[in-house]
Amino acid sequence: MFDTIPVHSLPKSQSPVPALRIYRFKNSDRASNEIPDTLPITPLPTDTPHRHTYYEILFIEEGQGFHEIDFHSYAMQGTGMHFLTPGQVHLLTFAAPCQGFIVAFSEDFYTFYNPSATSLSKFPFFQTGKRQPILRLTEMERHYFHNILENMVEDHLGNEPDQNMLGQYLGLLLQKCAIISQKGIRSYETSASSVPEIVGRFQELVEKNFREMHEVQQYATILKVSPDYLSKTVKRFLGVQTQEYILDKLLLEAKRLLVFTNLSSKEIAYHIHIEDPSYFGRIFKRKSGLTPNEYRDSVRKSTI
């Protein structure tokens, strides 16, 4: 058990825009002709809890096991896309060799090469609060994405990789995933535009600043609206009070630290910038029904 949850970043790049990286899975079948031997294996210990500072897409074509993402377990069986946002804690448990690709990229990389495209936070699989991190694929869809990834790998492994081309491929891949995820429900554009921009911006701000910024007033000031207007808009479209939304993010982080580190309840309170550990204990029990230590013991007994 760690004193902190391991956090992994993309390797440094000479390019001013952090480069995209593509890997194969640790237990991939080396005898397969589908993936080039020259494509590196992911350097991360994927079978232990960790998180990233970047976005990640796992394109799984074959394999069995489980993918644990923030206390939710998803079966790996058949073809699918798995999506991860910065800060989420996850690990992979394989029961059979896994074939496919891992695409790791920063928000800066995506927006630099897709300046007029949909922002990452608007994609349904990255959208805060409505995140559906697993996308099941038909055989035809698997073939479609395999071709895209093969082309990306070819360019990625070249002597002078064309980062613009890789960025365009990434944009195409995400747009196609969004269309598939919305199939049979409603159009992707309608879904993406159904929530006001201010609510989306609030969600993005909370995702990046919840540890330090706990007050509605702080977010309202940045968004240049009154706290009352922000609260009413968030309540109307997300169905939750603004302060509770912020608190839920804080407590999810607290739960991650309780389960995956040896930090004390007091240390965790300070980590998320709550100066009064007794107040932290009270709000944790109000929201979860357990004290922090009871929660730690309960989850560790059942999952670890």
PDB file of C-alpha atoms in Angstrom:
ATOM      1  CA  MET A   1       0.000   0.000   0.000  1.00  0.00           C
ATOM      2  CA  PHE A   2       1.306   3.451  -0.935  1.00  0.00           C
ATOM      3  CA  ASP A   3       1.407   6.715   0.993  1.00  0.00           C
ATOM      4  CA  THR A   4       0.088   8.328  -2.180  1.00  0.00           C
ATOM      5  CA  ILE A   5      -1.667   7.021  -5.287  1.00  0.00           C
ATOM      6  CA  PRO A   6       0.932   6.745  -8.091  1.00  0.00           C
ATOM      7  CA  VAL A   7       0.379   9.452 -10.728  1.00  0.00           C
ATOM      8  CA  HIS A   8       1.799   8.946 -14.221  1.00  0.00           C
ATOM      9  CA  SER A   9       2.524  11.650 -16.809  1.00  0.00           C
ATOM     10  CA  LEU A  10       3.369  11.483 -20.493  1.00  0.00           C
ATOM     11  CA  PRO A  11       7.088  11.330 -21.327  1.00  0.00           C
ATOM     12  CA  LYS A  12       8.634  14.720 -21.987  1.00  0.00           C
ATOM     13  CA  SER A  13       8.667  15.775 -25.621  1.00  0.00           C
ATOM     14  CA  GLN A  14      10.835  18.206 -27.538  1.00  0.00           C
ATOM     15  CA  SER A  15       7.672  19.446 -29.218  1.00  0.00           C
ATOM     16  CA  PRO A  16       5.967  22.474 -27.596  1.00  0.00           C
ATOM     17  CA  VAL A  17       2.761  20.411 -27.649  1.00  0.00           C
ATOM     18  CA  PRO A  18       2.984  17.171 -25.585  1.00  0.00           C
ATOM     19  CA  ALA A  19       3.131  14.284 -28.036  1.00  0.00           C
ATOM     20  CA  LEU A  20       0.563  11.530 -28.235  1.00  0.00           C
ATOM     21  CA  ARG A  21       1.753   8.047 -27.261  1.00  0.00           C
ATOM     22  CA  ILE A  22       0.507   4.634 -28.427  1.00  0.00           C
ATOM     23  CA  TYR A  23       1.296   1.367 -26.628  1.00  0.00           C
ATOM     24  CA  ARG A  24       0.268  -2.263 -26.643  1.00  0.00           C
ATOM     25  CA  PHE A  25      -0.897  -4.152 -23.574  1.00  0.00           C
ATOM     26  CA  LYS A  26       1.578  -5.842 -21.237  1.00  0.00           C
ATOM     27  CA  ASN A  27       0.145  -9.320 -21.803  1.00  0.00           C
ATOM     28  CA  SER A  28      -0.508  -8.964 -25.532  1.00  0.00           C
ATOM     29  CA  ASP A  29       0.262 -11.977 -27.710  1.00  0.00           C
ATOM     30  CA  ARG A  30       3.647 -11.328 -29.313  1.00  0.00           C
ATOM     31  CA  ALA A  31       2.866 -13.938 -31.972  1.00  0.00           C
ATOM     32  CA  SER A  32      -0.028 -11.870 -33.286  1.00  0.00           C
ATOM     33  CA  ASN A  33       0.410 -10.318 -36.715  1.00  0.00           C
ATOM     34  CA  GLU A  34      -2.106  -7.615 -35.913  1.00  0.00           C
ATOM     35  CA  ILE A  35       0.227  -5.376 -33.871  1.00  0.00           C
ATOM     36  CA  PRO A  36       3.806  -4.432 -34.873  1.00  0.00           C
ATOM     37  CA  ASP A  37       6.559  -5.799 -32.613  1.00  0.00           C
ATOM     38  CA  THR A  38       8.127  -2.349 -32.710  1.00  0.00           C
ATOM     39  CA  LEU A  39       5.141  -0.823 -30.880  1.00  0.00           C
ATOM     40  CA  PRO A  40       6.259  -0.502 -27.251  1.00  0.00           C
ATOM     41  CA  ILE A  41       4.495  -2.182 -24.367  1.00  0.00           C
ATOM     42  CA  THR A  42       2.940   0.237 -21.912  1.00  0.00           C
ATOM     43  CA  PRO A  43       5.607   1.063 -19.297  1.00  0.00           C
ATOM     44  CA  LEU A  44       3.077   1.460 -16.481  1.00  0.00           C
ATOM     45  CA  PRO A  45       2.180  -1.147 -13.822  1.00  0.00           C
ATOM     46  CA  THR A  46      -1.418  -1.430 -15.005  1.00  0.00           C
ATOM     47  CA  ASP A  47      -2.350  -4.139 -12.476  1.00  0.00           C
ATOM     48  CA  THR A  48      -1.997  -1.816  -9.468  1.00  0.00           C
ATOM     49  CA  PRO A  49      -4.141   1.261  -8.655  1.00  0.00           C
ATOM     50  CA  HIS A  50      -2.789   4.390 -10.374  1.00  0.00           C
ATOM     51  CA  ARG A  51      -3.930   7.483 -12.239  1.00  0.00           C
ATOM     52  CA  HIS A  52      -2.759   9.745 -15.037  1.00  0.00           C
ATOM     53  CA  THR A  53      -2.381  13.448 -15.730  1.00  0.00           C
ATOM     54  CA  TYR A  54      -3.600  12.759 -19.279  1.00  0.00           C
ATOM     55  CA  TYR A  55      -6.514  11.158 -21.148  1.00  0.00           C
ATOM     56  CA  GLU A  56      -6.350   7.524 -22.181  1.00  0.00           C
ATOM     57  CA  ILE A  57      -8.264   5.324 -24.622  1.00  0.00           C
ATOM     58  CA  LEU A  58      -7.989   1.548 -24.421  1.00  0.00           C
ATOM     59  CA  PHE A  59      -9.040  -0.167 -27.644  1.00  0.00           C
ATOM     60  CA  ILE A  60      -9.534  -3.816 -26.651  1.00  0.00           C
ATOM     61  CA  GLU A  61     -10.026  -6.266 -29.505  1.00  0.00           C
ATOM     62  CA  GLU A  62      -9.527  -9.513 -27.601  1.00  0.00           C
ATOM     63  CA  GLY A  63      -9.053 -10.429 -23.978  1.00  0.00           C
ATOM     64  CA  GLN A  64     -10.822 -11.166 -20.739  1.00  0.00           C
ATOM     65  CA  GLY A  65     -10.668  -9.672 -17.289  1.00  0.00           C
ATOM     66  CA  PHE A  66     -11.885  -6.662 -15.351  1.00  0.00           C
ATOM     67  CA  HIS A  67     -11.229  -2.949 -15.509  1.00  0.00           C
ATOM     68  CA  GLU A  68     -11.697  -1.161 -12.167  1.00  0.00           C
ATOM     69  CA  ILE A  69     -12.379   2.573 -12.523  1.00  0.00           C
ATOM     70  CA  ASP A  70     -13.123   4.642  -9.411  1.00  0.00           C
ATOM     71  CA  PHE A  71     -14.780   1.771  -7.498  1.00  0.00           C
ATOM     72  CA  HIS A  72     -16.759   0.510 -10.497  1.00  0.00           C
ATOM     73  CA  SER A  73     -15.881  -2.827 -12.080  1.00  0.00           C
ATOM     74  CA  TYR A  74     -16.310  -3.332 -15.834  1.00  0.00           C
ATOM     75  CA  ALA A  75     -15.938  -6.717 -17.518  1.00  0.00           C
ATOM     76  CA  MET A  76     -13.455  -6.960 -20.366  1.00  0.00           C
ATOM     77  CA  GLN A  77     -14.978  -9.410 -22.766  1.00  0.00           C
ATOM     78  CA  GLY A  78     -15.289  -8.914 -26.478  1.00  0.00           C
ATOM     79  CA  THR A  79     -14.396  -5.761 -28.364  1.00  0.00           C
ATOM     80  CA  GLY A  80     -14.697  -2.354 -26.757  1.00  0.00           C
ATOM     81  CA  MET A  81     -13.310   1.106 -26.103  1.00  0.00           C
ATOM     82  CA  HIS A  82     -12.477   2.121 -22.536  1.00  0.00           C
ATOM     83  CA  PHE A  83     -12.084   5.832 -21.756  1.00  0.00           C
ATOM     84  CA  LEU A  84     -10.219   7.470 -18.858  1.00  0.00           C
ATOM     85  CA  THR A  85      -9.947  11.095 -17.798  1.00  0.00           C
ATOM     86  CA  PRO A  86      -7.109  12.681 -15.793  1.00  0.00           C
ATOM     87  CA  GLY A  87      -7.279  11.900 -12.082  1.00  0.00           C
ATOM     88  CA  GLN A  88      -9.381   8.747 -12.223  1.00  0.00           C
ATOM     89  CA  VAL A  89      -7.956   5.784 -10.305  1.00  0.00           C
ATOM     90  CA  HIS A  90      -7.988   2.498 -12.215  1.00  0.00           C
ATOM     91  CA  LEU A  91      -6.333  -0.881 -12.660  1.00  0.00           C
ATOM     92  CA  LEU A  92      -6.611  -3.808 -15.057  1.00  0.00           C
ATOM     93  CA  THR A  93      -6.939  -7.465 -14.096  1.00  0.00           C
ATOM     94  CA  PHE A  94      -6.446  -9.844 -17.016  1.00  0.00           C
ATOM     95  CA  ALA A  95      -7.731 -13.408 -17.241  1.00  0.00           C
ATOM     96  CA  ALA A  96      -6.544 -13.939 -20.835  1.00  0.00           C
ATOM     97  CA  PRO A  97      -4.073 -12.245 -23.224  1.00  0.00           C
ATOM     98  CA  CYS A  98      -5.288  -8.847 -24.402  1.00  0.00           C
ATOM     99  CA  GLN A  99      -4.972  -7.578 -27.970  1.00  0.00           C
ATOM    100  CA  GLY A 100      -5.409  -3.940 -28.825  1.00  0.00           C
ATOM    101  CA  PHE A 101      -3.938  -0.478 -28.428  1.00  0.00           C
ATOM    102  CA  ILE A 102      -3.556   2.108 -25.664  1.00  0.00           C
ATOM    103  CA  VAL A 103      -3.691   5.743 -26.805  1.00  0.00           C
ATOM    104  CA  ALA A 104      -2.461   8.332 -24.300  1.00  0.00           C
ATOM    105  CA  PHE A 105      -2.756  12.059 -24.986  1.00  0.00           C
ATOM    106  CA  SER A 106      -3.062  15.417 -23.259  1.00  0.00           C
ATOM    107  CA  GLU A 107      -5.901  17.885 -23.588  1.00  0.00           C
ATOM    108  CA  ASP A 108      -3.400  20.342 -25.104  1.00  0.00           C
ATOM    109  CA  PHE A 109      -2.486  17.857 -27.841  1.00  0.00           C
ATOM    110  CA  TYR A 110      -6.109  17.312 -28.829  1.00  0.00           C
ATOM    111  CA  THR A 111      -7.111  20.991 -28.825  1.00  0.00           C
ATOM    112  CA  PHE A 112      -3.931  22.114 -30.638  1.00  0.00           C
ATOM    113  CA  TYR A 113      -4.597  19.868 -33.626  1.00  0.00           C
ATOM    114  CA  ASN A 114      -8.416  20.084 -33.468  1.00  0.00           C
ATOM    115  CA  PRO A 115      -8.965  23.788 -32.627  1.00  0.00           C
ATOM    116  CA  SER A 116     -12.540  24.025 -33.908  1.00  0.00           C
ATOM    117  CA  ALA A 117     -13.698  20.548 -32.869  1.00  0.00           C
ATOM    118  CA  THR A 118     -15.844  19.511 -29.905  1.00  0.00           C
ATOM    119  CA  SER A 119     -14.066  20.005 -26.578  1.00  0.00           C
ATOM    120  CA  LEU A 120     -13.094  16.817 -24.747  1.00  0.00           C
ATOM    121  CA  SER A 121     -15.468  17.553 -21.866  1.00  0.00           C
ATOM    122  CA  LYS A 122     -18.446  17.442 -24.268  1.00  0.00           C
ATOM    123  CA  PHE A 123     -17.854  13.866 -25.378  1.00  0.00           C
ATOM    124  CA  PRO A 124     -20.324  11.564 -23.573  1.00  0.00           C
ATOM    125  CA  PHE A 125     -17.595   9.187 -22.384  1.00  0.00           C
ATOM    126  CA  PHE A 126     -15.562  12.052 -20.864  1.00  0.00           C
ATOM    127  CA  GLN A 127     -18.501  14.133 -19.627  1.00  0.00           C
ATOM    128  CA  THR A 128     -18.403  14.723 -15.890  1.00  0.00           C
ATOM    129  CA  GLY A 129     -21.375  13.309 -14.024  1.00  0.00           C
ATOM    130  CA  LYS A 130     -22.711  11.368 -17.040  1.00  0.00           C
ATOM    131  CA  ARG A 131     -19.582   9.423 -17.855  1.00  0.00           C
ATOM    132  CA  GLN A 132     -20.102   6.090 -19.611  1.00  0.00           C
ATOM    133  CA  PRO A 133     -16.490   4.856 -19.823  1.00  0.00           C
ATOM    134  CA  ILE A 134     -17.114   1.666 -21.808  1.00  0.00           C
ATOM    135  CA  LEU A 135     -18.224   1.510 -25.434  1.00  0.00           C
ATOM    136  CA  ARG A 136     -19.063  -1.938 -26.822  1.00  0.00           C
ATOM    137  CA  LEU A 137     -18.309  -2.416 -30.524  1.00  0.00           C
ATOM    138  CA  THR A 138     -19.711  -4.557 -33.309  1.00  0.00           C
ATOM    139  CA  GLU A 139     -17.350  -6.499 -35.565  1.00  0.00           C
ATOM    140  CA  MET A 140     -17.739  -3.853 -38.269  1.00  0.00           C
ATOM    141  CA  GLU A 141     -16.930  -1.090 -35.783  1.00  0.00           C
ATOM    142  CA  ARG A 142     -13.939  -3.057 -34.496  1.00  0.00           C
ATOM    143  CA  HIS A 143     -12.603  -3.294 -38.029  1.00  0.00           C
ATOM    144  CA  TYR A 144     -13.159   0.448 -38.561  1.00  0.00           C
ATOM    145  CA  PHE A 145     -11.205   1.427 -35.450  1.00  0.00           C
ATOM    146  CA  HIS A 146      -8.493  -1.151 -36.059  1.00  0.00           C
ATOM    147  CA  ASN A 147      -7.777   0.469 -39.422  1.00  0.00           C
ATOM    148  CA  ILE A 148      -7.578   3.937 -37.830  1.00  0.00           C
ATOM    149  CA  LEU A 149      -5.235   2.682 -35.102  1.00  0.00           C
ATOM    150  CA  GLU A 150      -3.056   0.828 -37.602  1.00  0.00           C
ATOM    151  CA  ASN A 151      -2.589   4.057 -39.557  1.00  0.00           C
ATOM    152  CA  MET A 152      -1.875   5.994 -36.374  1.00  0.00           C
ATOM    153  CA  VAL A 153       0.721   3.430 -35.299  1.00  0.00           C
ATOM    154  CA  GLU A 154       2.419   3.532 -38.706  1.00  0.00           C
ATOM    155  CA  ASP A 155       2.740   7.315 -38.488  1.00  0.00           C
ATOM    156  CA  HIS A 156       3.638   7.180 -34.784  1.00  0.00           C
ATOM    157  CA  LEU A 157       6.539   4.778 -35.389  1.00  0.00           C
ATOM    158  CA  GLY A 158       7.943   6.674 -38.379  1.00  0.00           C
ATOM    159  CA  ASN A 159      11.323   8.394 -38.270  1.00  0.00           C
ATOM    160  CA  GLU A 160       9.657  11.802 -38.252  1.00  0.00           C
ATOM    161  CA  PRO A 161       6.098  11.343 -36.929  1.00  0.00           C
ATOM    162  CA  ASP A 162       3.587  13.812 -38.366  1.00  0.00           C
ATOM    163  CA  GLN A 163       1.986  15.121 -35.158  1.00  0.00           C
ATOM    164  CA  ASN A 164      -0.656  17.020 -37.126  1.00  0.00           C
ATOM    165  CA  MET A 165      -1.741  13.813 -38.847  1.00  0.00           C
ATOM    166  CA  LEU A 166      -1.870  11.976 -35.513  1.00  0.00           C
ATOM    167  CA  GLY A 167      -3.923  14.801 -34.044  1.00  0.00           C
ATOM    168  CA  GLN A 168      -6.399  14.615 -36.922  1.00  0.00           C
ATOM    169  CA  TYR A 169      -6.700  10.841 -36.548  1.00  0.00           C
ATOM    170  CA  LEU A 170      -7.367  11.278 -32.830  1.00  0.00           C
ATOM    171  CA  GLY A 171     -10.130  13.781 -33.559  1.00  0.00           C
ATOM    172  CA  LEU A 172     -11.708  11.403 -36.074  1.00  0.00           C
ATOM    173  CA  LEU A 173     -11.503   8.494 -33.632  1.00  0.00           C
ATOM    174  CA  LEU A 174     -13.232  10.451 -30.853  1.00  0.00           C
ATOM    175  CA  GLN A 175     -15.940  11.823 -33.137  1.00  0.00           C
ATOM    176  CA  LYS A 176     -16.739   8.328 -34.417  1.00  0.00           C
ATOM    177  CA  CYS A 177     -16.865   6.994 -30.850  1.00  0.00           C
ATOM    178  CA  ALA A 178     -19.278   9.782 -29.919  1.00  0.00           C
ATOM    179  CA  ILE A 179     -21.581   8.942 -32.829  1.00  0.00           C
ATOM    180  CA  ILE A 180     -21.640   5.251 -31.892  1.00  0.00           C
ATOM    181  CA  SER A 181     -22.270   6.003 -28.204  1.00  0.00           C
ATOM    182  CA  GLN A 182     -25.302   8.126 -29.080  1.00  0.00           C
ATOM    183  CA  LYS A 183     -26.698   5.701 -31.654  1.00  0.00           C
ATOM    184  CA  GLY A 184     -30.338   4.858 -31.035  1.00  0.00           C
ATOM    185  CA  ILE A 185     -30.767   7.608 -28.448  1.00  0.00           C
ATOM    186  CA  ARG A 186     -30.441  10.984 -30.121  1.00  0.00           C
ATOM    187  CA  SER A 187     -27.922  12.818 -32.219  1.00  0.00           C
ATOM    188  CA  TYR A 188     -24.574  13.604 -30.642  1.00  0.00           C
ATOM    189  CA  GLU A 189     -24.844  17.332 -31.378  1.00  0.00           C
ATOM    190  CA  THR A 190     -28.252  17.557 -29.713  1.00  0.00           C
ATOM    191  CA  SER A 191     -26.966  15.776 -26.629  1.00  0.00           C
ATOM    192  CA  ALA A 192     -23.819  17.905 -26.440  1.00  0.00           C
ATOM    193  CA  SER A 193     -25.764  21.146 -26.737  1.00  0.00           C
ATOM    194  CA  SER A 194     -28.562  20.247 -24.305  1.00  0.00           C
ATOM    195  CA  VAL A 195     -26.591  21.498 -21.292  1.00  0.00           C
ATOM    196  CA  PRO A 196     -25.795  25.245 -21.216  1.00  0.00           C
ATOM    197  CA  GLU A 197     -22.180  26.220 -21.750  1.00  0.00           C
ATOM    198  CA  ILE A 198     -21.940  27.710 -18.271  1.00  0.00           C
ATOM    199  CA  VAL A 199     -22.812  24.342 -16.685  1.00  0.00           C
ATOM    200  CA  GLY A 200     -20.158  22.582 -18.755  1.00  0.00           C
ATOM    201  CA  ARG A 201     -17.583  25.205 -17.833  1.00  0.00           C
ATOM    202  CA  PHE A 202     -18.519  24.866 -14.159  1.00  0.00           C
ATOM    203  CA  GLN A 203     -18.025  21.089 -14.361  1.00  0.00           C
ATOM    204  CA  GLU A 204     -14.632  21.539 -16.018  1.00  0.00           C
ATOM    205  CA  LEU A 205     -13.538  24.039 -13.364  1.00  0.00           C
ATOM    206  CA  VAL A 206     -14.617  21.758 -10.522  1.00  0.00           C
ATOM    207  CA  GLU A 207     -12.825  18.796 -12.096  1.00  0.00           C
ATOM    208  CA  LYS A 208      -9.556  20.730 -12.157  1.00  0.00           C
ATOM    209  CA  ASN A 209      -9.852  22.792  -8.952  1.00  0.00           C
ATOM    210  CA  PHE A 210     -12.037  20.947  -6.438  1.00  0.00           C
ATOM    211  CA  ARG A 211      -9.173  20.256  -4.030  1.00  0.00           C
ATOM    212  CA  GLU A 212      -8.423  23.952  -3.512  1.00  0.00           C
ATOM    213  CA  MET A 213     -11.720  25.655  -4.374  1.00  0.00           C
ATOM    214  CA  HIS A 214     -14.679  24.573  -2.214  1.00  0.00           C
ATOM    215  CA  GLU A 215     -17.017  27.566  -2.420  1.00  0.00           C
ATOM    216  CA  VAL A 216     -19.700  28.317  -5.009  1.00  0.00           C
ATOM    217  CA  GLN A 217     -18.683  31.988  -4.895  1.00  0.00           C
ATOM    218  CA  GLN A 218     -15.202  31.130  -6.201  1.00  0.00           C
ATOM    219  CA  TYR A 219     -16.574  29.403  -9.287  1.00  0.00           C
ATOM    220  CA  ALA A 220     -19.211  32.088  -9.861  1.00  0.00           C
ATOM    221  CA  THR A 221     -16.511  34.763  -9.830  1.00  0.00           C
ATOM    222  CA  ILE A 222     -14.466  32.967 -12.484  1.00  0.00           C
ATOM    223  CA  LEU A 223     -17.589  32.408 -14.600  1.00  0.00           C
ATOM    224  CA  LYS A 224     -18.651  36.056 -14.112  1.00  0.00           C
ATOM    225  CA  VAL A 225     -22.147  35.250 -12.844  1.00  0.00           C
ATOM    226  CA  SER A 226     -23.822  35.529  -9.464  1.00  0.00           C
ATOM    227  CA  PRO A 227     -23.665  32.510  -7.121  1.00  0.00           C
ATOM    228  CA  ASP A 228     -27.464  32.401  -7.124  1.00  0.00           C
ATOM    229  CA  TYR A 229     -27.655  32.236 -10.924  1.00  0.00           C
ATOM    230  CA  LEU A 230     -24.978  29.543 -11.058  1.00  0.00           C
ATOM    231  CA  SER A 231     -26.709  27.482  -8.366  1.00  0.00           C
ATOM    232  CA  LYS A 232     -30.112  27.657 -10.033  1.00  0.00           C
ATOM    233  CA  THR A 233     -28.687  26.740 -13.456  1.00  0.00           C
ATOM    234  CA  VAL A 234     -26.664  23.810 -12.131  1.00  0.00           C
ATOM    235  CA  LYS A 235     -29.645  22.544 -10.125  1.00  0.00           C
ATOM    236  CA  ARG A 236     -31.925  22.764 -13.150  1.00  0.00           C
ATOM    237  CA  PHE A 237     -29.654  20.872 -15.561  1.00  0.00           C
ATOM    238  CA  LEU A 238     -27.694  18.535 -13.275  1.00  0.00           C
ATOM    239  CA  GLY A 239     -30.338  17.943 -10.624  1.00  0.00           C
ATOM    240  CA  VAL A 240     -27.988  18.622  -7.732  1.00  0.00           C
ATOM    241  CA  GLN A 241     -27.115  21.613  -5.562  1.00  0.00           C
ATOM    242  CA  THR A 242     -23.911  23.345  -6.640  1.00  0.00           C
ATOM    243  CA  GLN A 243     -22.296  22.997  -3.220  1.00  0.00           C
ATOM    244  CA  GLU A 244     -23.177  19.300  -3.103  1.00  0.00           C
ATOM    245  CA  TYR A 245     -21.665  18.801  -6.560  1.00  0.00           C
ATOM    246  CA  ILE A 246     -18.358  20.239  -5.334  1.00  0.00           C
ATOM    247  CA  LEU A 247     -18.557  18.203  -2.142  1.00  0.00           C
ATOM    248  CA  ASP A 248     -19.160  14.977  -4.073  1.00  0.00           C
ATOM    249  CA  LYS A 249     -15.905  15.547  -5.971  1.00  0.00           C
ATOM    250  CA  LEU A 250     -14.031  16.122  -2.726  1.00  0.00           C
ATOM    251  CA  LEU A 251     -15.408  12.959  -1.160  1.00  0.00           C
ATOM    252  CA  LEU A 252     -14.640  10.830  -4.218  1.00  0.00           C
ATOM    253  CA  GLU A 253     -11.017  11.934  -3.898  1.00  0.00           C
ATOM    254  CA  ALA A 254     -11.130  11.183  -0.168  1.00  0.00           C
ATOM    255  CA  LYS A 255     -12.470   7.683  -0.897  1.00  0.00           C
ATOM    256  CA  ARG A 256      -9.658   7.055  -3.399  1.00  0.00           C
ATOM    257  CA  LEU A 257      -7.072   8.021  -0.795  1.00  0.00           C
ATOM    258  CA  LEU A 258      -8.740   6.017   1.967  1.00  0.00           C
ATOM    259  CA  VAL A 259      -8.770   2.809  -0.079  1.00  0.00           C
ATOM    260  CA  PHE A 260      -5.528   3.058  -2.051  1.00  0.00           C
ATOM    261  CA  THR A 261      -3.146   4.769   0.408  1.00  0.00           C
ATOM    262  CA  ASN A 262      -2.143   4.524   4.053  1.00  0.00           C
ATOM    263  CA  LEU A 263      -2.811   8.209   4.726  1.00  0.00           C
ATOM    264  CA  SER A 264      -4.693   8.892   7.949  1.00  0.00           C
ATOM    265  CA  SER A 265      -8.105  10.540   7.922  1.00  0.00           C
ATOM    266  CA  LYS A 266      -6.469  13.720   9.205  1.00  0.00           C
ATOM    267  CA  GLU A 267      -3.836  13.675   6.436  1.00  0.00           C
ATOM    268  CA  ILE A 268      -6.514  13.124   3.804  1.00  0.00           C
ATOM    269  CA  ALA A 269      -8.502  16.090   5.132  1.00  0.00           C
ATOM    270  CA  TYR A 270      -5.437  18.301   4.747  1.00  0.00           C
ATOM    271  CA  HIS A 271      -4.748  16.857   1.286  1.00  0.00           C
ATOM    272  CA  ILE A 272      -8.126  18.089   0.045  1.00  0.00           C
ATOM    273  CA  HIS A 273      -7.675  21.407   1.868  1.00  0.00           C
ATOM    274  CA  ILE A 274     -10.144  20.843   4.692  1.00  0.00           C
ATOM    275  CA  GLU A 275      -8.388  22.326   7.698  1.00  0.00           C
ATOM    276  CA  ASP A 276     -10.708  20.830  10.325  1.00  0.00           C
ATOM    277  CA  PRO A 277     -10.425  17.000  10.345  1.00  0.00           C
ATOM    278  CA  SER A 278     -13.502  16.671  12.579  1.00  0.00           C
ATOM    279  CA  TYR A 279     -15.574  18.599  10.012  1.00  0.00           C
ATOM    280  CA  PHE A 280     -14.223  16.275   7.317  1.00  0.00           C
ATOM    281  CA  GLY A 281     -15.331  13.266   9.390  1.00  0.00           C
ATOM    282  CA  ARG A 282     -18.829  14.703   9.847  1.00  0.00           C
ATOM    283  CA  ILE A 283     -19.472  15.495   6.193  1.00  0.00           C
ATOM    284  CA  PHE A 284     -17.991  12.159   5.116  1.00  0.00           C
ATOM    285  CA  LYS A 285     -20.380  10.269   7.391  1.00  0.00           C
ATOM    286  CA  ARG A 286     -23.316  12.426   6.305  1.00  0.00           C
ATOM    287  CA  LYS A 287     -22.672  11.599   2.651  1.00  0.00           C
ATOM    288  CA  SER A 288     -21.596   7.953   2.942  1.00  0.00           C
ATOM    289  CA  GLY A 289     -23.198   6.738   6.158  1.00  0.00           C
ATOM    290  CA  LEU A 290     -19.783   5.629   7.480  1.00  0.00           C
ATOM    291  CA  THR A 291     -16.845   7.293   9.165  1.00  0.00           C
ATOM    292  CA  PRO A 292     -13.705   7.526   6.991  1.00  0.00           C
ATOM    293  CA  ASN A 293     -12.052   4.609   8.810  1.00  0.00           C
ATOM    294  CA  GLU A 294     -15.216   2.491   8.632  1.00  0.00           C
ATOM    295  CA  TYR A 295     -15.395   3.153   4.899  1.00  0.00           C
ATOM    296  CA  ARG A 296     -11.728   2.176   4.455  1.00  0.00           C
ATOM    297  CA  ASP A 297     -12.186  -1.103   6.339  1.00  0.00           C
ATOM    298  CA  SER A 298     -15.431  -1.944   4.537  1.00  0.00           C
ATOM    299  CA  VAL A 299     -14.131  -1.403   0.996  1.00  0.00           C
ATOM    300  CA  ARG A 300     -10.762  -3.038   1.566  1.00  0.00           C
ATOM    301  CA  LYS A 301     -12.404  -6.169   2.960  1.00  0.00           C
ATOM    302  CA  SER A 302     -14.703  -6.500  -0.035  1.00  0.00           C
ATOM    303  CA  THR A 303     -12.399  -5.525  -2.940  1.00  0.00           C
ATOM    304  CA  ILE A 304      -8.736  -5.879  -2.043  1.00  0.00           C
TER     305      ILE A 304
END
